[in-house]
Tab-separated table of C-alpha atoms and ligand atoms in Angstrom:
chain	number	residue	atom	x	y	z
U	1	UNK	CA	87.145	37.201	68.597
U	2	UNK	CA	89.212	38.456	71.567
U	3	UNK	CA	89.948	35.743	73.972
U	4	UNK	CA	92.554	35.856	76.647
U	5	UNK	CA	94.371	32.524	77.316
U	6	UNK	CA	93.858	33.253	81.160
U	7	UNK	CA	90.182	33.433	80.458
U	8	UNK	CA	89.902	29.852	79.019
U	9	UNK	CA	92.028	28.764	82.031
U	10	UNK	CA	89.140	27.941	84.130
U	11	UNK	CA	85.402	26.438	83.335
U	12	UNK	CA	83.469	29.604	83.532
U	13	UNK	CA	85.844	31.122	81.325
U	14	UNK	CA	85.273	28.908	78.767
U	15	UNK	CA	81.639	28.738	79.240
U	16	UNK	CA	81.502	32.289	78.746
U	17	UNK	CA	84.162	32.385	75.543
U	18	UNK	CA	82.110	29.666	73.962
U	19	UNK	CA	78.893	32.137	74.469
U	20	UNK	CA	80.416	34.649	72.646
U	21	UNK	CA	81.645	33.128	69.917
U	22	UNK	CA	78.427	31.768	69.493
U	23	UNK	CA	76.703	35.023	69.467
U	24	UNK	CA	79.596	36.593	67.021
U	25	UNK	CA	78.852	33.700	64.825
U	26	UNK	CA	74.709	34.293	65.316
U	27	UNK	CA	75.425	37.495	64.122
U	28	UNK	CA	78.174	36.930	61.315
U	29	UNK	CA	75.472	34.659	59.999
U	30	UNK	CA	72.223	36.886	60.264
U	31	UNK	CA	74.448	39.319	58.212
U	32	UNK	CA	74.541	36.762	55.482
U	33	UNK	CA	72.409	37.297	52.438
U	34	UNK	CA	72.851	33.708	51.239
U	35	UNK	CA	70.814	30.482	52.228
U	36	UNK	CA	73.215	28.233	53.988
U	37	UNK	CA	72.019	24.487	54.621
U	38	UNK	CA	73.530	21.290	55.473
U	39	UNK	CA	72.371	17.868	54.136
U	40	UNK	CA	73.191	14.427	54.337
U	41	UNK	CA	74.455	12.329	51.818
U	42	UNK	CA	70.671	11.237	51.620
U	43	UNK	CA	69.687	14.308	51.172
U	44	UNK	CA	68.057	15.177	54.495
U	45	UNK	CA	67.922	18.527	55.824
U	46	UNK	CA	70.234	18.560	58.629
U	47	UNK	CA	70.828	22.147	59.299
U	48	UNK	CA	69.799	25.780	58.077
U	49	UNK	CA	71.994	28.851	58.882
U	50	UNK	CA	69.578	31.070	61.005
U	51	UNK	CA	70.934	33.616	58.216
U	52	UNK	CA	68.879	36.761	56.923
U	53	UNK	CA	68.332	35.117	53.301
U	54	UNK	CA	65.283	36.784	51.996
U	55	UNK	CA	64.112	33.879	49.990
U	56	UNK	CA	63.604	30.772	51.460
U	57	UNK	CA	61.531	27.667	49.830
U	58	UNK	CA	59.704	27.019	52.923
U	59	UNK	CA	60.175	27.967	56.740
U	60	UNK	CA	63.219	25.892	58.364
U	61	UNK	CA	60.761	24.372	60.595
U	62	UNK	CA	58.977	22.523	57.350
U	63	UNK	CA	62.393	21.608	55.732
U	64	UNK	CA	64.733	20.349	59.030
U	65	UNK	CA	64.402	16.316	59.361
U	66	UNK	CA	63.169	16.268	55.911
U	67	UNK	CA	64.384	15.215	52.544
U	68	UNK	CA	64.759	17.040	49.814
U	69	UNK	CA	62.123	14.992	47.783
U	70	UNK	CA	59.824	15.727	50.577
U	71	UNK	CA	60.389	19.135	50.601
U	72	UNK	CA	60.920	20.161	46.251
U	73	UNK	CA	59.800	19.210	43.468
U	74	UNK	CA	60.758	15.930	42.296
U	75	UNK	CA	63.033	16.630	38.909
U	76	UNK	CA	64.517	19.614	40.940
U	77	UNK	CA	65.693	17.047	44.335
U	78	UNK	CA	66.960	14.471	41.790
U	79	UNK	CA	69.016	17.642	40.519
U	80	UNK	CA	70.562	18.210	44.405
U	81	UNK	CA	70.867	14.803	44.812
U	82	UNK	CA	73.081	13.888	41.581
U	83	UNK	CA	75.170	17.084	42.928
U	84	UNK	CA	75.498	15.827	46.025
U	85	UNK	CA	77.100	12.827	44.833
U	86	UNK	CA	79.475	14.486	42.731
U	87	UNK	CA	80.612	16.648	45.396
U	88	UNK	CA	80.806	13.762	47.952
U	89	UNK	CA	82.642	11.893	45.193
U	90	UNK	CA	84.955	14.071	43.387
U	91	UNK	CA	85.242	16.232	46.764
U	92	UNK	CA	85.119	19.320	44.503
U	93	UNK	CA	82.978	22.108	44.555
U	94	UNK	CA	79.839	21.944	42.200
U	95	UNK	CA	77.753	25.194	40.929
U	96	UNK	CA	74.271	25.389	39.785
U	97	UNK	CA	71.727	27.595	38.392
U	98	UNK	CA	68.466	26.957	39.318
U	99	UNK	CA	64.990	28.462	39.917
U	100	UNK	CA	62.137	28.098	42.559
U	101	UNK	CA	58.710	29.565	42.609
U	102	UNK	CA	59.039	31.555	45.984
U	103	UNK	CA	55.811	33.682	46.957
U	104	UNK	CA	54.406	33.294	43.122
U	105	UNK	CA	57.641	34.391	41.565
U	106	UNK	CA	60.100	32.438	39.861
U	107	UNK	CA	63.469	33.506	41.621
U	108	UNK	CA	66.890	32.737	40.713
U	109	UNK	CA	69.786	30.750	42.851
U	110	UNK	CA	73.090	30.384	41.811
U	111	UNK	CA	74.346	27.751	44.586
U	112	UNK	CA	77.792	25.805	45.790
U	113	UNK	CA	77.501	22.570	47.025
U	114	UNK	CA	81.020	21.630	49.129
U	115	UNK	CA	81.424	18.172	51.134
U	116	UNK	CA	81.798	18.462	55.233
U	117	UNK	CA	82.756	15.309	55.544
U	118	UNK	CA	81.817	11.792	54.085
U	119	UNK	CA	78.112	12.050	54.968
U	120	UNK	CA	77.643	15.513	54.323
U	121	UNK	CA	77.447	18.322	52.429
U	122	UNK	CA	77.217	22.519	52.595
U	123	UNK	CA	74.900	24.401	50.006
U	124	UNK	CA	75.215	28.206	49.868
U	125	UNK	CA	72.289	29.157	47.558
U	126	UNK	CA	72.926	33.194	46.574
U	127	UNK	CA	69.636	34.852	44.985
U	128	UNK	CA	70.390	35.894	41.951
U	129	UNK	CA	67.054	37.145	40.466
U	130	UNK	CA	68.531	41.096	39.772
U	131	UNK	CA	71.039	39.589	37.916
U	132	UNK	CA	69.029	37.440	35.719
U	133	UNK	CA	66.419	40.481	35.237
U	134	UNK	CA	69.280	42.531	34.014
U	135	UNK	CA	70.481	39.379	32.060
U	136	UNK	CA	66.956	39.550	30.222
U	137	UNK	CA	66.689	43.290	30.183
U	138	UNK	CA	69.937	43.038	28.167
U	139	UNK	CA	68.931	40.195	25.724
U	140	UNK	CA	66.108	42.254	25.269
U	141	UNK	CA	68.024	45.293	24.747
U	142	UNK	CA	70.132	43.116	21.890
U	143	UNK	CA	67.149	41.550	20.446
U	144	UNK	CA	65.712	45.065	19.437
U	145	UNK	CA	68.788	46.382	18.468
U	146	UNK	CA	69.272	43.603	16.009
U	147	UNK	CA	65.789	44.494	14.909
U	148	UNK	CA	66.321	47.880	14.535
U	149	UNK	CA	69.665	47.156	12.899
U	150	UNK	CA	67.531	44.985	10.280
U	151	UNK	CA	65.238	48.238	10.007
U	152	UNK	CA	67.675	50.458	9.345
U	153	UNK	CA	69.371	48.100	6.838
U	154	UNK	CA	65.948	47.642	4.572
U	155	UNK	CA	65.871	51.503	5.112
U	156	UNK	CA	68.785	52.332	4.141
U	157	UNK	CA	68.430	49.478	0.734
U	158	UNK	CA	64.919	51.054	-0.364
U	159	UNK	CA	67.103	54.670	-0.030
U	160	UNK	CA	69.387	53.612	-2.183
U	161	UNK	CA	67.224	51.435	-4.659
U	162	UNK	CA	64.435	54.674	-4.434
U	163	UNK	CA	67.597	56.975	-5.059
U	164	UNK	CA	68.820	55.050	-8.158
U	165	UNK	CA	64.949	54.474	-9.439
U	166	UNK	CA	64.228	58.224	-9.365
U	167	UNK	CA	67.642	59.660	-10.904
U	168	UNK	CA	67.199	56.599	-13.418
U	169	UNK	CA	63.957	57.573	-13.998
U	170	UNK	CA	64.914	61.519	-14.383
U	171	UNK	CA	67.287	60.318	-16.540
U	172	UNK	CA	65.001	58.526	-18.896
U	173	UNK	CA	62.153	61.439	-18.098
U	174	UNK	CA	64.919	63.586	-19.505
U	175	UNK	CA	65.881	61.501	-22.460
U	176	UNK	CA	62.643	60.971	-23.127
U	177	UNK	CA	61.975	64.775	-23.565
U	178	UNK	CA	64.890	65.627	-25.608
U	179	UNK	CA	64.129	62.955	-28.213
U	180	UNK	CA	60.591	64.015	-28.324
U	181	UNK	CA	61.399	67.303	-29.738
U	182	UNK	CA	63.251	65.947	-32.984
U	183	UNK	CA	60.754	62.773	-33.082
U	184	UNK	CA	57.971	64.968	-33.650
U	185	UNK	CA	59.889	67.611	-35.971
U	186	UNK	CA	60.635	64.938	-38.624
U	187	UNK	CA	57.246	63.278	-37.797
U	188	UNK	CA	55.518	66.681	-38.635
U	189	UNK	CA	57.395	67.075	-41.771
U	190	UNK	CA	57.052	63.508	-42.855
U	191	UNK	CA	53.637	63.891	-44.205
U	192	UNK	CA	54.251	66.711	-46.169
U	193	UNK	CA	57.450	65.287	-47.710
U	194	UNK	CA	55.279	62.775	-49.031
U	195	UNK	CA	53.061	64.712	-50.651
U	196	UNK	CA	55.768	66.844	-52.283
U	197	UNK	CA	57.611	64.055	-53.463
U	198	UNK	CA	54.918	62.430	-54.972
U	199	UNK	CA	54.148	65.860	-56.953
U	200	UNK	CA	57.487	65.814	-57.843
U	201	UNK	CA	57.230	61.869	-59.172
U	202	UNK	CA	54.194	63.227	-60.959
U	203	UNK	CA	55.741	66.071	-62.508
U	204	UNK	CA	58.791	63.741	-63.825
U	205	UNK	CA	56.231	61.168	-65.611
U	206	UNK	CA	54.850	64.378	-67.359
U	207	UNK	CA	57.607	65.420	-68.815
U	208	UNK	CA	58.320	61.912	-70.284
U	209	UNK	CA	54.767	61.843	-71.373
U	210	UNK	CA	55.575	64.928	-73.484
U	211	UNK	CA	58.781	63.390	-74.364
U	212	UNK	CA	60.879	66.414	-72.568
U	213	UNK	CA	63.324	63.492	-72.016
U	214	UNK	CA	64.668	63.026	-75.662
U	215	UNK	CA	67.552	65.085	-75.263
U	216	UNK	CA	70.390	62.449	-75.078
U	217	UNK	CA	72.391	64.384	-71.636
U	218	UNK	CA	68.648	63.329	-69.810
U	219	UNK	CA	68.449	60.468	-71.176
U	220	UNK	CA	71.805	59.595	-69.958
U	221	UNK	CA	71.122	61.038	-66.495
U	222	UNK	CA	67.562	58.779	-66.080
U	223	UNK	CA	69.576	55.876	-67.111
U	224	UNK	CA	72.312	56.685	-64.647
U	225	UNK	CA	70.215	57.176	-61.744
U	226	UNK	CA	67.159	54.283	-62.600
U	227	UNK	CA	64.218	55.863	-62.682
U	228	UNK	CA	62.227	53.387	-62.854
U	229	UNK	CA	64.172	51.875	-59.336
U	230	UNK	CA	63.380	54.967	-57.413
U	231	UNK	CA	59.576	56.057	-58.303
U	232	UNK	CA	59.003	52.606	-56.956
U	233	UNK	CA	61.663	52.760	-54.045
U	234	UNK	CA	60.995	56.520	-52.464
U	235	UNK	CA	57.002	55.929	-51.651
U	236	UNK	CA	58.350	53.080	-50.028
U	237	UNK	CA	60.959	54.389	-47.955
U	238	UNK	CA	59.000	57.365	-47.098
U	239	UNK	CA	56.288	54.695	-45.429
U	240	UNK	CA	59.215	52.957	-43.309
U	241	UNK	CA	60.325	56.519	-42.092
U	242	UNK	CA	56.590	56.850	-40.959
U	243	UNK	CA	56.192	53.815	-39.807
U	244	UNK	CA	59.585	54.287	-37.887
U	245	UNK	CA	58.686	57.315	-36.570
U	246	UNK	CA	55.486	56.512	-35.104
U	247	UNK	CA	57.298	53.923	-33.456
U	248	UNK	CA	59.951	56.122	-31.417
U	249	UNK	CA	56.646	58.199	-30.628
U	250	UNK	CA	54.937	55.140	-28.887
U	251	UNK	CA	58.638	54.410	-27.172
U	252	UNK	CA	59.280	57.641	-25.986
U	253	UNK	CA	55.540	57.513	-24.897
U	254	UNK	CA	56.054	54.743	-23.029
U	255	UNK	CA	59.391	55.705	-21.387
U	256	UNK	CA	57.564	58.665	-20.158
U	257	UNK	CA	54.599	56.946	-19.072
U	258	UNK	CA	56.914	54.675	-16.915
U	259	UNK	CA	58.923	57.172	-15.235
U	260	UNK	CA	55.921	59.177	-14.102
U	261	UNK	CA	58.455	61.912	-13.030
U	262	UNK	CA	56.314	64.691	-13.651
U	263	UNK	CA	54.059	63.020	-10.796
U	264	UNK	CA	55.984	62.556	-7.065
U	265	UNK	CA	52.284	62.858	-5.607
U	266	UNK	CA	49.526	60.455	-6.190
U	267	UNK	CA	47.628	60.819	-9.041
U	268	UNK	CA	44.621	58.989	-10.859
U	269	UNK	CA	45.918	57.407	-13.705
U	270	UNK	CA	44.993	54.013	-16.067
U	271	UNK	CA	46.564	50.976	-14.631
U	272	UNK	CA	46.533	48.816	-17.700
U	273	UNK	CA	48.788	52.284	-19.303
U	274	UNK	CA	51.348	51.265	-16.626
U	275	UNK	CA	51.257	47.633	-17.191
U	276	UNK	CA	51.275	48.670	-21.578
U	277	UNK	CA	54.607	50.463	-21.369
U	278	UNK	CA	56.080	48.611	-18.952
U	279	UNK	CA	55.816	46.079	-21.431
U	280	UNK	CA	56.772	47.780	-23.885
U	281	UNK	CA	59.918	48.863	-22.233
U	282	UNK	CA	60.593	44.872	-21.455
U	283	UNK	CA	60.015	44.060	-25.449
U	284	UNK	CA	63.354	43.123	-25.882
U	285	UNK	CA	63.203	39.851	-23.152
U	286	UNK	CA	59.972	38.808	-24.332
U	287	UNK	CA	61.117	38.178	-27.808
U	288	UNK	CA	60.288	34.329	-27.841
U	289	UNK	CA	57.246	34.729	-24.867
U	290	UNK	CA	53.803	34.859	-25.598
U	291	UNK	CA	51.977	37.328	-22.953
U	292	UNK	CA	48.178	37.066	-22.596
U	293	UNK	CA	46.234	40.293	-21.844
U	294	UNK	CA	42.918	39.229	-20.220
U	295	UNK	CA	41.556	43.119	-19.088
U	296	UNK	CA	38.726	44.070	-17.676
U	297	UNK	CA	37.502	47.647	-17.776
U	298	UNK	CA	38.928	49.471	-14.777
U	299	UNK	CA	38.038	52.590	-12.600
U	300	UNK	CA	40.934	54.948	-12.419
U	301	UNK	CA	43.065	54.531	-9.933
U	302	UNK	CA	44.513	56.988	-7.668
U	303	UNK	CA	48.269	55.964	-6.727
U	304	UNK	CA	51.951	56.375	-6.996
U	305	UNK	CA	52.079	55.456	-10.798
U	306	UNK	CA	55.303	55.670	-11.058
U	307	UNK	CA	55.849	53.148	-8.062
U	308	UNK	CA	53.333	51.140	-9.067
U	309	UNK	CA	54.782	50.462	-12.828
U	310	UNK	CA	57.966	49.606	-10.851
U	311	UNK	CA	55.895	46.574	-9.130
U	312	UNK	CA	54.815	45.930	-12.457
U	313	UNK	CA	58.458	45.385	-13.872
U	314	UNK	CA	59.820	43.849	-10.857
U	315	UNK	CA	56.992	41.242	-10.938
U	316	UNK	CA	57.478	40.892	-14.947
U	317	UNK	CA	61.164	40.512	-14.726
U	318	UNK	CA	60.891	37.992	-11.963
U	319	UNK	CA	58.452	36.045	-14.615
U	320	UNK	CA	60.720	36.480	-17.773
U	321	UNK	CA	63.885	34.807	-15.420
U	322	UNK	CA	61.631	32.128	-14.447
U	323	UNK	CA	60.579	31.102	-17.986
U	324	UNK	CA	64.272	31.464	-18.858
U	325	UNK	CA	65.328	29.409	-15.975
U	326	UNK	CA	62.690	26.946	-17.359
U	327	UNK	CA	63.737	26.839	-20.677
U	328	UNK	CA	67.339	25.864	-19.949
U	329	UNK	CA	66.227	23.311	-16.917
U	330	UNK	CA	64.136	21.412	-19.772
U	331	UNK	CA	67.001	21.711	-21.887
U	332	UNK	CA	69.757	20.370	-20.466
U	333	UNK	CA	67.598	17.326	-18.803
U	334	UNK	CA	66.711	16.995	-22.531
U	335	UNK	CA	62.918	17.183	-22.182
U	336	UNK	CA	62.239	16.923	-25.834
U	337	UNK	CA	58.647	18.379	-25.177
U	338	UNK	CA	58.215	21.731	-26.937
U	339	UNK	CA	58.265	24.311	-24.175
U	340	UNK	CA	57.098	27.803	-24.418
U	341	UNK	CA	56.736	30.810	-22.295
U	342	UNK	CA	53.311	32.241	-21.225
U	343	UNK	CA	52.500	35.147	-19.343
U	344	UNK	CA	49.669	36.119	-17.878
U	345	UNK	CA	47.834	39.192	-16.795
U	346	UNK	CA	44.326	39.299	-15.712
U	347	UNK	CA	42.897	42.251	-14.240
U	348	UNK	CA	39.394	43.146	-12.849
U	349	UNK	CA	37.372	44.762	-10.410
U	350	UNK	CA	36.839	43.560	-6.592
U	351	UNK	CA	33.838	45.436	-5.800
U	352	UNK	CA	33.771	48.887	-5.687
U	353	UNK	CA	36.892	49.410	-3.223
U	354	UNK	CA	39.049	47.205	-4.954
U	355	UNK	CA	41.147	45.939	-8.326
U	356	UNK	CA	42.902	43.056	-8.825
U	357	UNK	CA	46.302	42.500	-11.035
U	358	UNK	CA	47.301	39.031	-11.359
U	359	UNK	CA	50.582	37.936	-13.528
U	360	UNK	CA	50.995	34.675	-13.619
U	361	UNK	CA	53.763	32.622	-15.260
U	362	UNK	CA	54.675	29.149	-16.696
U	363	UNK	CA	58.417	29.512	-15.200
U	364	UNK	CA	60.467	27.177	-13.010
U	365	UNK	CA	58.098	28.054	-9.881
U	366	UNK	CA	59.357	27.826	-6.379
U	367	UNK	CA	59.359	25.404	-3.271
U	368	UNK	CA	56.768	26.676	-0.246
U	369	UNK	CA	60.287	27.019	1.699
U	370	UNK	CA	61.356	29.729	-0.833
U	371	UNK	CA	58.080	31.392	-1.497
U	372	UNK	CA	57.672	32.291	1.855
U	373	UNK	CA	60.572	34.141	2.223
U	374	UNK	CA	60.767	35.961	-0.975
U	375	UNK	CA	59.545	39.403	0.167
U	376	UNK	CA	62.471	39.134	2.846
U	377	UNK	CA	64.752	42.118	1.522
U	378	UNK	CA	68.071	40.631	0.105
U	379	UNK	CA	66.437	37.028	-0.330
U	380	UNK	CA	67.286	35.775	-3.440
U	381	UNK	CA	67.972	32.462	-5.717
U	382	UNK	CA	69.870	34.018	-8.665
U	383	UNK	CA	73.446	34.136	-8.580
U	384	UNK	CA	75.635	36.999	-7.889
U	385	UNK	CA	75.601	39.193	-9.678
U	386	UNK	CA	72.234	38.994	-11.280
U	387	UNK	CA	69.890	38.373	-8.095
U	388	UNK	CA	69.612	41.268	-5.423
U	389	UNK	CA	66.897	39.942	-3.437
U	390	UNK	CA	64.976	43.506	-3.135
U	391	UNK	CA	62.808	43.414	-6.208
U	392	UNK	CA	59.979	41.637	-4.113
U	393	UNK	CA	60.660	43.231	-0.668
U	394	UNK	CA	60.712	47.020	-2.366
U	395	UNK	CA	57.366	45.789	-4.064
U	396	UNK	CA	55.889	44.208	-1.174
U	397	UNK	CA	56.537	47.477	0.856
U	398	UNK	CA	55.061	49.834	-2.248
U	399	UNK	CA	51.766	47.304	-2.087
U	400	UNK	CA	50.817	47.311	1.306
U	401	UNK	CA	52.554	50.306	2.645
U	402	UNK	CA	52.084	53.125	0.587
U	403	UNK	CA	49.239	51.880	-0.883
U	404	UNK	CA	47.353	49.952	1.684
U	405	UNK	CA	47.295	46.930	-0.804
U	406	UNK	CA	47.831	43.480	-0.553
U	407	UNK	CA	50.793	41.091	-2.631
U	408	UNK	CA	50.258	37.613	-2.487
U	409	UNK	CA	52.218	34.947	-3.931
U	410	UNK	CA	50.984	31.099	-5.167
U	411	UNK	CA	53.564	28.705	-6.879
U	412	UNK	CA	54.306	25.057	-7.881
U	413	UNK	CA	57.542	24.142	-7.968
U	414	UNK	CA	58.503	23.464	-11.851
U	415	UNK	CA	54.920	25.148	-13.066
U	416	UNK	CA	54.827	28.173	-12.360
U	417	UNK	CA	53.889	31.675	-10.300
U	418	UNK	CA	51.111	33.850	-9.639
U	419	UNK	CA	51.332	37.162	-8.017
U	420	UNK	CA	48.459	39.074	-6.724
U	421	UNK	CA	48.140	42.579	-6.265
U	422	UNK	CA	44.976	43.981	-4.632
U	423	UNK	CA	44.742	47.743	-4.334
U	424	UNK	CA	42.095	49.904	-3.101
U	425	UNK	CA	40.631	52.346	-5.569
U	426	UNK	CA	41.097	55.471	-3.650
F	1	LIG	N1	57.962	34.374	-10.919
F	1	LIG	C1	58.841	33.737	-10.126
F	1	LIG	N2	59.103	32.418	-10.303
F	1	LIG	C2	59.982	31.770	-9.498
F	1	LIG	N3	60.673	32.348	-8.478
F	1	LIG	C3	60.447	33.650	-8.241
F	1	LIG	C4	59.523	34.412	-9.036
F	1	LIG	N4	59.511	35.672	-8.553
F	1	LIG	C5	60.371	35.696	-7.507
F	1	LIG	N5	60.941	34.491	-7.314
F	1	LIG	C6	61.905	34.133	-6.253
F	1	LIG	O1	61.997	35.209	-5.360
F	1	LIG	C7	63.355	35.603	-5.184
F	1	LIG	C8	63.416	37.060	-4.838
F	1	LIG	O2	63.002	37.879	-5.918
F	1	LIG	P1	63.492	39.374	-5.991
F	1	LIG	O3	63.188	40.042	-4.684
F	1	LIG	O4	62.921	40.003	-7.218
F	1	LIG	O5	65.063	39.267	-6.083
F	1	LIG	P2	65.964	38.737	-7.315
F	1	LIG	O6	65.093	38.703	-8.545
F	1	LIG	O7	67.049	39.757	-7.411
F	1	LIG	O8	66.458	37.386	-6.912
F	1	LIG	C9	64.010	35.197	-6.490
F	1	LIG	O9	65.405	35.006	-6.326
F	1	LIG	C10	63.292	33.900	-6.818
F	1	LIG	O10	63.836	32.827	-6.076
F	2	LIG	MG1	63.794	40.274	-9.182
């Protein structure tokens, strides 16, 4: 403002110096984005800034003699008021966030409330809706890139699990092959042998029975080698080869079977031949558990077989540590009761969409809490270094996704688990 001192010498002057000031200040204010009121330490609306705040509650006319808790709602005036204390009291500044429905939209204020004097105070209310838009827009933008992050993690997991599954399985597909070879060259032979040692046997007991054996230096040689021991031993041994053979056959069968390497597409395949040699391959932990077959015949299935098997033996592994788990619970609260592992699986047809697989166990079971996150990848209960937590997650995902199946889960805590797999036929 530009006044001379010879100007506010005399009463026009003055008059006139007042005006303008008053107009600069009409104008500094109408420049002002912000809401400006005054209010009493009652809270009644004793002035509003003529200013050119967009967003006003109501029109100054409705608000001016008023109280607050005429004028807002009655949690939000108790609000004011309780800052209008403070400030009176404290004579400090206070800030607030707060927001008003203005013309159907909920609209930011960020607001200082300042004492005037002992009966009064200043608010500045400053709309601050863009920056509470961005504010969301950026949560949001945070939210989905933890989501995403959590996408890319599983992702990245089922890479690295479906990496390790399918060079483990070419590894056993390749094993498998190369011992197949030999298996079946001394299987082939095996039969044969037989036969020709048996001649042989018979050949030997002719010549005693024409008493070719007199001659002292045979004699001596029969006695040195029992005879007797080994016509009675090499039938025998011969069977055990055979019997040992046959058995590397069914293994290597199995192995094979399992891998499925020879099929990346989907193929129509036996389900209960998955289940079989995933077994099989599992012998070893189910030494001292009993496991119930309950099959019904089943259509062939068209799938991933050698994903599918891989449900199979996450689900049975998952079984065979709960019926371990179990075992050692009851034992070390010394349950005397004889306790013994059972397993499950029941298969049959839907209708003529669908099969059902169901494994069920007599393991340790699982809380509701814990069952419902299991197929969460890297949820687990085992310690480290024996749990993962992706068994169920990776199975889940092979279920429902690439098969369009279903994997449910039902369990009492200290009874057991059943799993559920639905697939559709084609
Ligand atoms: N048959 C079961 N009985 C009890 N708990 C189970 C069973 N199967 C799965 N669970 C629970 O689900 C969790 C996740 O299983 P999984 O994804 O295979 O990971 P991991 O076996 O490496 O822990 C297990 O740690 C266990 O708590
Ligand atoms: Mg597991």
């Amino acid at each position: 403002m530009n006044l001379k001192t010879e100007d506010l010498e005399n009463p026009e002057g003055q008059q006139a110096a007042l005006k303008t000031s008053q107009t600069e200040l009409l104008a500094l204010f109408n420049a002002i984005q912000d809401v400006i009121l005054v209010l009493s330490a009652e809270g009644k609306y004793l002035k509003i800034a003529p200013s050119s705040a967009p967003s006003l509650y109501k029109p100054p006319a409705e608000m001016l003699g008023k109280t607050l808790h005429d004028v807002l709602p009655k949690d939000f005036a108790d609000r004011i008021m309780g800052c209008i204390r403070e400030t009176l009291n404290t004579k400090k500044t206070v800030k607030i966030e707060y927001s008003l429905p203005i013309a159907d939209q909920e609209v930011w204020f960020e607001a200082s409330i300042a004492a005037m004097d002992e009966n009064s105070v200043v608010v500045v209310a400053r709309d601050i809706n863009n920056r509470k838009q961005l504010e969301e827009k950026l949560r949001q933008q945070a939210q989905d890139l933890e989501q995403t992050l959590q996408e890319l993690k599983l992702t990245q997991t089922q890479m690295i699990h479906s990496e390790k599954m399918s060079s483990l399985g070419q590894l056993v597909a390749g094993v498998a092959h190369e011992i197949n070879n030999p298996v079946n060259f001394i299987h082939g032979n095996i039969e044969p042998l037989q036969d020709y040692t048996q001649d042989l046997l018979s050949l030997v007991e002719l010549y005693q029975k024409y008493n070719f054996d007199h001659h002292p230096e045979i004699q001596e040689f029969i006695d040195k080698i029992d005879l007797e021991y080994i016509k009675e031993d090499l039938p025998k041994m011969i069977n055990s080869m055979i019997v040992g053979t046959q058995r590397i056959r069914k293994i290597v069968l199995s192995l094979r079977n399992f891998s499925r390497m020879d099929e990346a597409e989907s193929k129509v395949v036996n389900i209960h031949e998955g289940i079989n040699s995933t077994l099989m391959i599992l012998k070893h932990r189910l030494l001292d558990i009993q496991v119930i077959k309950d099959y019904e015949k089943l259509p062939l299935l068209e799938c991933y077989a050698g994903e599918i098997n891989q449900v199979f033996m996450n689900i049975l592994v998952n079984a065979i540590d709960a019926i371990e788990q179990q075992f050692y619970q009851n034992k070390l609260a010394e349950i005397p009761e004889e306790y013994s592992g059972k397993i499950n699986i029941k298969s049959r047809v839907i209708d003529s969409q669908w099969i059902e697989i169901s494994i069920t166990d007599n393991g340790i079971g699982m809380s509701e809490e814990i069952r419902k996150k299991i197929m969460n990848p890297f949820f687990t209960t085992k310690p480290v270094g024996k749990g993962t937590g992706i068994g169920m997650s990776i199975s889940y995902q092979i279920i429902t996704e690439r098969h369009g199946g279903k994997l449910h889960c039902q369990s009492t805590i200290g009874k057991g688990t059943e799993f559920i797999i639905q697939i559709p036929i084609h």
